[in-house]
């Protein structure tokens, strides 16, 4: 099958493309605008494969999306292109509304126009898989306040997004479900917890802490660092998403999580302790931890009940947090060139020289 992946130069999208090219016989069309978060170097080793094609395009551009569907004739869409950083959504929400809501609408319409003209068999087999976040559910009781009531997010938890980012993702989830209900477009939605792993842009907690620690900089922790996230290794997420797009049932939602609830401070301590072991210095990396004012509207706890995807599609995570975080720290130590290029802007210059903007 041929899968059109949007946002395939990003953190999770590139993990999916690496998974598809390395572990399946399927073909991929990567549609990516290459914002600051997109990086084609994350696809080194798979982008020269005959089954891979790249389209440098914005999902908000309807004419481009129509052309891409007509030219590539995909059997499925995996939609990941998004603005994804909560802090940026607080300082500048406009891009989140544009890409996450309007862009999803434009893509749905391009997919619907293409799909409605397919022969019956292909029409039935087509999938539009929308990749979303557990942040649409808002936050859960924290053990500090509710020691006896620790529910998890399930597929039927009511939506209650807190940030411009999560509100824009919630809106896009609603659009996707409406396109199934109203037009019959065969959609599936997945909502996943926090991912971590290789090729993660160094503005997010885990890569930021690893790289700041190595550079002797402050390790910023919001508030008391007691916010709880459920961490999933990105390659486990990629396997889950491929399972859903190939075996998932149309109209269903699948929650995906790692069963790894950790307080942010615990995550930072784990990274410091691993660095103390692998690249020790005179004082522990923990001494660089700095507490900063909490982010407005900061959700206190996320935790996913991923039993449905396990029970119905047979997926479960392979990595524990301990194995995954060790691999991640080692990856950043082994790939200074990727980090340098992402941070220095050299990569962006290369893109400007090599790809004409459409
Ligand atoms: N990172 C997580 O922990 C996490 C967890 C759950 C769900 N998600 C969802 O998974 C998806 C991917 O997340 P990520 O962490 O890989 O994000 P990312 O920020 O690393 O990558 C986003 C990609 O989308 C591209 N993009 C942005 N705007 C675009 C546009 N208008 N047109 C085309 N391409 C565009 C960027 O260039 C980039 O390559 C997002 O939809 C996000 O909401 C992320």
Short mmCIF file of C-alpha atoms and ligand atoms in Angstrom, two decimals:
data_model
loop_
_atom_site.label_atom_id
_atom_site.label_comp_id
_atom_site.label_asym_id
_atom_site.label_seq_id
_atom_site.Cartn_x
_atom_site.Cartn_y
_atom_site.Cartn_z
CA UNK A 1 0.00 0.00 0.00
CA UNK A 2 1.02 3.63 -0.44
CA UNK A 3 0.69 5.83 2.66
CA UNK A 4 0.63 9.61 2.54
CA UNK A 5 2.25 10.80 5.78
CA UNK A 6 1.85 14.48 6.69
CA UNK A 7 4.50 15.94 9.01
CA UNK A 8 6.92 13.13 8.12
CA UNK A 9 9.98 15.32 8.76
CA UNK A 10 8.93 15.81 12.38
CA UNK A 11 9.75 13.76 15.46
CA UNK A 12 6.98 11.13 15.29
CA UNK A 13 6.35 11.32 11.53
CA UNK A 14 10.00 10.51 10.79
CA UNK A 15 9.82 7.54 13.18
CA UNK A 16 6.79 6.22 11.27
CA UNK A 17 8.51 6.63 7.91
CA UNK A 18 11.65 4.89 9.19
CA UNK A 19 9.40 2.09 10.49
CA UNK A 20 7.47 1.71 7.21
CA UNK A 21 10.54 1.73 4.97
CA UNK A 22 12.63 -0.55 7.19
CA UNK A 23 9.98 -3.04 8.35
CA UNK A 24 7.30 -3.22 5.64
CA UNK A 25 7.01 -3.28 1.84
CA UNK A 26 4.75 -0.22 1.72
CA UNK A 27 5.53 3.06 -0.03
CA UNK A 28 5.42 6.50 1.63
CA UNK A 29 4.77 10.03 0.41
CA UNK A 30 6.01 12.53 2.97
CA UNK A 31 4.14 15.86 2.82
CA UNK A 32 5.88 18.42 5.00
CA UNK A 33 6.19 22.21 5.06
CA UNK A 34 9.54 21.98 6.87
CA UNK A 35 8.81 24.41 9.66
CA UNK A 36 11.48 24.88 12.35
CA UNK A 37 10.38 21.44 13.67
CA UNK A 38 10.77 19.57 10.38
CA UNK A 39 14.12 18.03 9.56
CA UNK A 40 14.85 15.81 6.56
CA UNK A 41 18.07 14.65 8.22
CA UNK A 42 15.86 12.55 10.50
CA UNK A 43 15.13 10.45 7.40
CA UNK A 44 18.74 9.77 6.42
CA UNK A 45 19.05 6.11 5.53
CA UNK A 46 15.47 5.75 4.28
CA UNK A 47 14.94 8.81 2.06
CA UNK A 48 17.01 7.30 -0.78
CA UNK A 49 14.71 4.26 -0.92
CA UNK A 50 12.59 3.85 -4.11
CA UNK A 51 9.48 3.51 -1.93
CA UNK A 52 9.94 7.02 -0.46
CA UNK A 53 8.83 10.32 -2.03
CA UNK A 54 8.91 13.84 -0.60
CA UNK A 55 6.54 16.75 -1.25
CA UNK A 56 7.58 20.08 0.25
CA UNK A 57 4.11 21.53 0.80
CA UNK A 58 1.80 23.20 3.31
CA UNK A 59 -1.33 21.23 4.27
CA UNK A 60 -3.24 24.55 4.31
CA UNK A 61 -2.70 24.87 0.53
CA UNK A 62 -5.81 23.27 -1.03
CA UNK A 63 -4.51 23.28 -4.62
CA UNK A 64 -1.28 21.59 -3.57
CA UNK A 65 -3.12 18.97 -1.52
CA UNK A 66 -5.43 18.20 -4.50
CA UNK A 67 -2.40 17.84 -6.80
CA UNK A 68 -0.58 15.55 -4.33
CA UNK A 69 -3.58 13.21 -3.95
CA UNK A 70 -4.12 13.12 -7.73
CA UNK A 71 -0.43 12.45 -8.49
CA UNK A 72 0.41 9.94 -5.76
CA UNK A 73 -2.94 8.13 -5.39
CA UNK A 74 -2.45 7.02 -1.77
CA UNK A 75 -4.30 4.09 -0.16
CA UNK A 76 -4.16 5.72 3.27
CA UNK A 77 -3.32 8.99 5.00
CA UNK A 78 -1.51 9.27 8.33
CA UNK A 79 -2.00 12.87 9.39
CA UNK A 80 0.64 14.15 11.82
CA UNK A 81 1.50 17.63 10.47
CA UNK A 82 0.87 20.06 13.30
CA UNK A 83 2.27 22.80 15.44
CA UNK A 84 3.05 20.73 18.50
CA UNK A 85 4.72 22.77 21.25
CA UNK A 86 2.42 23.94 24.08
CA UNK A 87 4.70 26.82 25.15
CA UNK A 88 4.71 28.21 21.60
CA UNK A 89 0.90 27.93 21.47
CA UNK A 90 0.68 30.20 24.52
CA UNK A 91 2.97 32.90 23.09
CA UNK A 92 1.61 32.64 19.50
CA UNK A 93 -1.61 30.66 19.00
CA UNK A 94 -2.29 31.78 15.39
CA UNK A 95 -0.10 29.15 13.72
CA UNK A 96 -1.82 26.45 15.79
CA UNK A 97 -5.26 27.52 14.60
CA UNK A 98 -4.01 27.72 11.02
CA UNK A 99 -2.19 24.40 10.71
CA UNK A 100 -3.97 22.23 13.26
CA UNK A 101 -7.54 23.30 12.50
CA UNK A 102 -7.62 24.91 9.03
CA UNK A 103 -4.88 22.58 7.72
CA UNK A 104 -6.77 19.50 8.92
CA UNK A 105 -9.94 20.82 7.27
CA UNK A 106 -8.10 21.40 3.96
CA UNK A 107 -6.56 17.93 4.10
CA UNK A 108 -9.90 16.30 4.92
CA UNK A 109 -11.51 18.00 1.93
CA UNK A 110 -8.66 16.98 -0.40
CA UNK A 111 -8.91 13.42 0.90
CA UNK A 112 -12.71 13.38 0.53
CA UNK A 113 -12.63 14.66 -3.08
CA UNK A 114 -10.02 12.07 -4.01
CA UNK A 115 -11.70 9.23 -2.07
CA UNK A 116 -15.21 9.87 -3.41
CA UNK A 117 -14.00 9.26 -6.99
CA UNK A 118 -12.29 5.93 -6.16
CA UNK A 119 -13.74 2.60 -7.36
CA UNK A 120 -15.83 0.84 -4.69
CA UNK A 121 -13.13 -1.60 -3.48
CA UNK A 122 -10.48 1.10 -3.11
CA UNK A 123 -13.02 3.40 -1.49
CA UNK A 124 -13.83 0.78 1.16
CA UNK A 125 -10.17 0.06 1.85
CA UNK A 126 -9.09 3.73 2.10
CA UNK A 127 -8.12 5.06 5.56
CA UNK A 128 -7.69 8.58 6.95
CA UNK A 129 -5.79 8.12 10.22
CA UNK A 130 -5.63 11.25 12.36
CA UNK A 131 -2.86 11.30 14.95
CA UNK A 132 -3.79 13.23 18.07
CA UNK A 133 -2.81 13.72 21.68
CA UNK A 134 -4.07 12.78 25.15
CA UNK A 135 -3.94 16.51 25.96
CA UNK A 136 -7.43 16.88 24.41
CA UNK A 137 -8.81 15.25 27.57
CA UNK A 138 -7.51 18.00 29.89
CA UNK A 139 -5.91 16.81 33.12
CA UNK A 140 -6.55 14.04 35.65
CA UNK A 141 -6.60 14.05 39.45
CA UNK A 142 -3.05 14.25 40.84
CA UNK A 143 -2.03 11.86 43.66
CA UNK A 144 -1.14 14.91 45.84
CA UNK A 145 -4.76 16.00 45.92
CA UNK A 146 -6.64 12.76 45.29
CA UNK A 147 -4.54 9.89 46.64
CA UNK A 148 -7.39 7.40 46.27
CA UNK A 149 -8.82 8.50 42.92
CA UNK A 150 -6.39 7.98 40.07
CA UNK A 151 -8.45 7.39 36.92
CA UNK A 152 -6.90 7.09 33.46
CA UNK A 153 -7.96 8.64 30.14
CA UNK A 154 -10.08 6.20 28.14
CA UNK A 155 -11.47 6.58 24.63
CA UNK A 156 -14.75 7.85 26.12
CA UNK A 157 -13.27 10.50 28.45
CA UNK A 158 -14.91 13.87 27.72
CA UNK A 159 -12.79 16.47 25.93
CA UNK A 160 -11.58 19.37 28.15
CA UNK A 161 -8.47 20.89 26.51
CA UNK A 162 -6.52 23.49 28.51
CA UNK A 163 -4.01 25.12 26.12
CA UNK A 164 -4.32 26.66 22.65
CA UNK A 165 -2.37 23.61 21.41
CA UNK A 166 -4.69 21.02 22.94
CA UNK A 167 -7.80 23.03 21.98
CA UNK A 168 -6.61 23.13 18.35
CA UNK A 169 -5.96 19.37 18.38
CA UNK A 170 -9.39 18.75 19.95
CA UNK A 171 -10.98 20.82 17.17
CA UNK A 172 -9.18 18.78 14.53
CA UNK A 173 -10.33 15.51 16.16
CA UNK A 174 -13.94 16.74 15.98
CA UNK A 175 -13.55 17.67 12.29
CA UNK A 176 -12.17 14.22 11.47
CA UNK A 177 -15.07 12.44 13.21
CA UNK A 178 -17.57 14.76 11.50
CA UNK A 179 -16.12 13.88 8.07
CA UNK A 180 -16.85 10.20 8.82
CA UNK A 181 -20.34 10.81 10.17
CA UNK A 182 -21.36 13.31 7.49
CA UNK A 183 -19.54 12.15 4.36
CA UNK A 184 -18.58 8.56 5.20
CA UNK A 185 -14.81 9.20 4.85
CA UNK A 186 -13.24 6.14 6.57
CA UNK A 187 -11.43 7.81 9.47
CA UNK A 188 -9.70 6.52 12.60
CA UNK A 189 -8.36 8.68 15.46
CA UNK A 190 -5.54 7.86 17.88
CA UNK A 191 -4.75 9.85 21.03
CA UNK A 192 -1.31 9.31 22.45
CA UNK A 193 0.61 10.29 25.56
CA UNK A 194 3.99 12.11 25.62
CA UNK A 195 6.59 10.61 23.29
CA UNK A 196 10.36 10.64 23.74
CA UNK A 197 13.29 9.17 21.85
CA UNK A 198 15.81 9.93 19.07
CA UNK A 199 15.42 12.93 16.68
CA UNK A 200 13.29 14.92 19.18
CA UNK A 201 13.56 18.68 18.61
CA UNK A 202 15.50 20.13 21.56
CA UNK A 203 12.75 22.46 22.81
CA UNK A 204 10.84 19.59 24.47
CA UNK A 205 11.61 18.49 28.03
CA UNK A 206 13.73 15.36 27.53
CA UNK A 207 16.08 16.49 24.71
CA UNK A 208 16.30 19.96 26.27
CA UNK A 209 17.45 18.52 29.58
CA UNK A 210 19.97 16.14 27.96
CA UNK A 211 21.54 18.87 25.82
CA UNK A 212 21.49 21.63 28.45
CA UNK A 213 23.07 19.23 30.93
CA UNK A 214 25.91 18.41 28.53
CA UNK A 215 26.48 22.11 27.81
CA UNK A 216 26.60 22.99 31.54
CA UNK A 217 23.41 25.09 31.26
CA UNK A 218 20.45 25.36 33.67
CA UNK A 219 17.93 22.50 33.60
CA UNK A 220 14.60 24.37 33.79
CA UNK A 221 11.81 22.67 35.77
CA UNK A 222 8.32 24.22 35.83
CA UNK A 223 6.90 24.85 39.35
CA UNK A 224 7.80 21.99 41.69
CA UNK A 225 8.30 19.57 38.80
CA UNK A 226 5.46 17.40 40.09
CA UNK A 227 3.45 17.33 36.83
CA UNK A 228 2.85 13.74 35.78
CA UNK A 229 3.17 12.55 32.19
CA UNK A 230 2.82 9.03 30.76
CA UNK A 231 5.94 8.52 28.60
CA UNK A 232 6.03 6.39 25.44
CA UNK A 233 9.15 5.59 23.41
CA UNK A 234 8.61 7.00 19.91
CA UNK A 235 9.37 3.71 18.10
CA UNK A 236 6.67 1.99 20.16
CA UNK A 237 4.28 4.74 19.02
CA UNK A 238 5.32 4.24 15.38
CA UNK A 239 4.53 0.50 15.66
CA UNK A 240 1.18 1.30 17.26
CA UNK A 241 0.27 3.74 14.49
CA UNK A 242 1.18 1.28 11.75
CA UNK A 243 -0.94 -1.36 13.53
CA UNK A 244 -3.89 1.04 13.61
CA UNK A 245 -3.66 2.16 9.98
CA UNK A 246 -3.46 -1.45 8.78
CA UNK A 247 -5.74 -3.24 11.28
CA UNK A 248 -7.83 -0.56 13.02
CA UNK A 249 -11.59 -0.40 12.64
CA UNK A 250 -13.09 2.62 10.85
CA UNK A 251 -14.79 5.03 13.23
CA UNK A 252 -12.88 3.80 16.25
CA UNK A 253 -10.60 5.78 18.55
CA UNK A 254 -7.55 4.12 20.10
CA UNK A 255 -5.67 5.56 23.07
CA UNK A 256 -1.93 4.84 23.01
CA UNK A 257 0.29 5.09 26.09
CA UNK A 258 3.39 3.69 27.68
CA UNK A 259 2.17 2.81 31.20
CA UNK A 260 5.04 4.98 32.44
CA UNK A 261 3.63 7.69 34.69
CA UNK A 262 6.51 9.87 35.89
CA UNK A 263 6.74 13.26 37.57
CA UNK A 264 8.76 15.72 35.46
CA UNK A 265 11.34 16.08 38.24
CA UNK A 266 11.78 12.30 38.32
CA UNK A 267 12.46 12.35 34.56
CA UNK A 268 15.06 15.10 34.98
CA UNK A 269 16.71 13.19 37.85
CA UNK A 270 16.84 10.00 35.75
CA UNK A 271 18.56 11.83 32.88
CA UNK A 272 21.09 13.46 35.27
CA UNK A 273 21.85 10.08 36.88
CA UNK A 274 22.39 8.43 33.47
CA UNK A 275 24.73 11.24 32.41
CA UNK A 276 26.57 10.94 35.76
CA UNK A 277 27.11 7.28 34.87
CA UNK A 278 28.00 7.63 31.15
CA UNK A 279 29.83 11.00 31.01
CA UNK A 280 30.66 11.82 34.66
CA UNK A 281 32.07 15.17 35.73
CA UNK A 282 33.21 16.62 39.09
CA UNK A 283 29.68 17.50 40.31
CA UNK A 284 26.40 15.74 39.53
CA UNK A 285 24.32 17.07 36.65
CA UNK A 286 21.50 17.38 39.22
CA UNK A 287 23.24 20.54 40.48
CA UNK A 288 22.15 22.31 37.26
CA UNK A 289 18.41 21.93 38.03
CA UNK A 290 16.66 25.34 38.24
CA UNK A 291 13.02 25.82 39.23
CA UNK A 292 11.09 28.35 37.13
CA UNK A 293 7.57 29.86 37.35
CA UNK A 294 4.91 27.40 36.24
CA UNK A 295 3.33 27.67 32.78
CA UNK A 296 -0.24 29.15 32.75
CA UNK A 297 -2.95 26.46 32.61
CA UNK A 298 -0.36 23.70 33.12
CA UNK A 299 -2.11 20.32 33.26
CA UNK A 300 -1.04 18.38 36.36
CA UNK A 301 -1.46 14.77 35.30
CA UNK A 302 -1.96 12.77 32.10
CA UNK A 303 -2.24 9.00 32.07
CA UNK A 304 -3.56 6.72 29.38
CA UNK A 305 -5.54 3.52 29.58
CA UNK A 306 -4.15 1.76 26.48
CA UNK A 307 -5.98 -1.51 27.10
CA UNK A 308 -8.28 -1.21 24.05
CA UNK A 309 -5.49 -1.17 21.44
CA UNK A 310 -3.83 -4.05 23.32
CA UNK A 311 -6.99 -6.12 23.51
CA UNK A 312 -8.37 -5.40 20.02
CA UNK A 313 -5.24 -4.95 17.89
CA UNK A 314 -2.59 -6.81 19.91
CA UNK A 315 -0.21 -3.83 20.39
CA UNK A 316 1.79 -3.19 23.53
CA UNK A 317 4.93 -1.13 24.16
CA UNK A 318 8.28 -2.93 24.05
CA UNK A 319 10.42 -0.36 25.87
CA UNK A 320 10.22 0.34 29.58
CA UNK A 321 11.00 3.92 30.59
CA UNK A 322 14.36 2.74 31.93
CA UNK A 323 15.39 1.06 28.63
CA UNK A 324 13.97 3.82 26.43
CA UNK A 325 15.52 6.74 28.29
CA UNK A 326 18.93 5.04 28.28
CA UNK A 327 18.70 4.57 24.48
CA UNK A 328 17.60 8.19 24.10
CA UNK A 329 20.44 9.68 26.15
CA UNK A 330 22.94 7.51 24.27
CA UNK A 331 21.44 8.60 20.91
CA UNK A 332 22.00 12.30 21.72
CA UNK A 333 25.57 11.53 22.80
CA UNK A 334 26.18 9.62 19.54
CA UNK A 335 24.62 12.18 17.17
CA UNK A 336 26.18 15.59 17.86
CA UNK A 337 26.00 16.52 14.15
CA UNK A 338 22.18 16.22 14.02
CA UNK A 339 21.93 18.29 17.20
CA UNK A 340 24.38 20.92 15.97
CA UNK A 341 22.61 21.29 12.63
CA UNK A 342 19.19 21.60 14.25
CA UNK A 343 20.43 24.16 16.75
CA UNK A 344 22.70 26.21 14.52
CA UNK A 345 20.24 26.80 11.70
CA UNK A 346 22.73 25.26 9.22
CA UNK A 347 20.02 22.76 8.37
CA UNK A 348 17.54 25.51 7.52
CA UNK A 349 20.05 27.17 5.20
CA UNK A 350 20.57 23.84 3.47
CA UNK A 351 16.81 23.46 2.99
CA UNK A 352 16.51 26.94 1.51
CA UNK A 353 19.27 26.11 -0.95
CA UNK A 354 17.87 22.70 -1.88
CA UNK A 355 14.09 23.08 -1.91
CA UNK A 356 12.12 25.73 -3.64
CA UNK A 357 9.08 26.78 -1.54
CA UNK A 358 5.77 26.01 -3.18
N1 LIG B 1 5.30 14.67 20.53
C1 LIG B 1 4.39 14.09 21.31
O1 LIG B 1 4.68 13.72 22.45
C2 LIG B 1 2.99 13.83 20.78
C3 LIG B 1 2.12 13.06 21.55
C4 LIG B 1 0.84 12.77 21.05
C5 LIG B 1 0.46 13.25 19.81
N2 LIG B 1 1.30 14.03 19.09
C6 LIG B 1 0.85 14.51 17.77
O2 LIG B 1 1.65 13.83 16.81
C7 LIG B 1 1.88 14.69 15.69
C8 LIG B 1 3.37 14.81 15.43
O3 LIG B 1 4.00 15.34 16.60
P1 LIG B 1 5.57 15.61 16.61
O4 LIG B 1 6.00 15.65 18.02
O5 LIG B 1 6.24 14.69 15.65
O6 LIG B 1 5.59 17.09 16.01
P2 LIG B 1 6.81 17.91 15.40
O7 LIG B 1 6.57 19.32 15.81
O8 LIG B 1 8.11 17.26 15.73
O9 LIG B 1 6.62 17.75 13.83
C9 LIG B 1 5.58 18.37 13.12
C10 LIG B 1 5.89 18.27 11.63
O10 LIG B 1 4.80 18.85 10.91
C11 LIG B 1 5.33 19.73 9.92
N3 LIG B 1 4.34 20.79 9.68
C12 LIG B 1 3.97 21.77 10.55
N4 LIG B 1 3.05 22.56 9.96
C13 LIG B 1 2.84 22.06 8.71
C14 LIG B 1 1.98 22.44 7.63
N5 LIG B 1 1.19 23.51 7.71
N6 LIG B 1 2.02 21.70 6.51
C15 LIG B 1 2.84 20.62 6.39
N7 LIG B 1 3.67 20.24 7.38
C16 LIG B 1 3.67 20.94 8.53
C17 LIG B 1 6.63 20.25 10.51
O11 LIG B 1 7.51 20.74 9.51
C18 LIG B 1 7.16 19.02 11.22
O12 LIG B 1 7.92 18.22 10.35
C19 LIG B 1 1.20 16.01 16.01
O13 LIG B 1 -0.04 16.04 15.36
C20 LIG B 1 1.03 15.99 17.53
O14 LIG B 1 -0.11 16.71 17.90
C21 LIG B 1 2.56 14.33 19.55
#
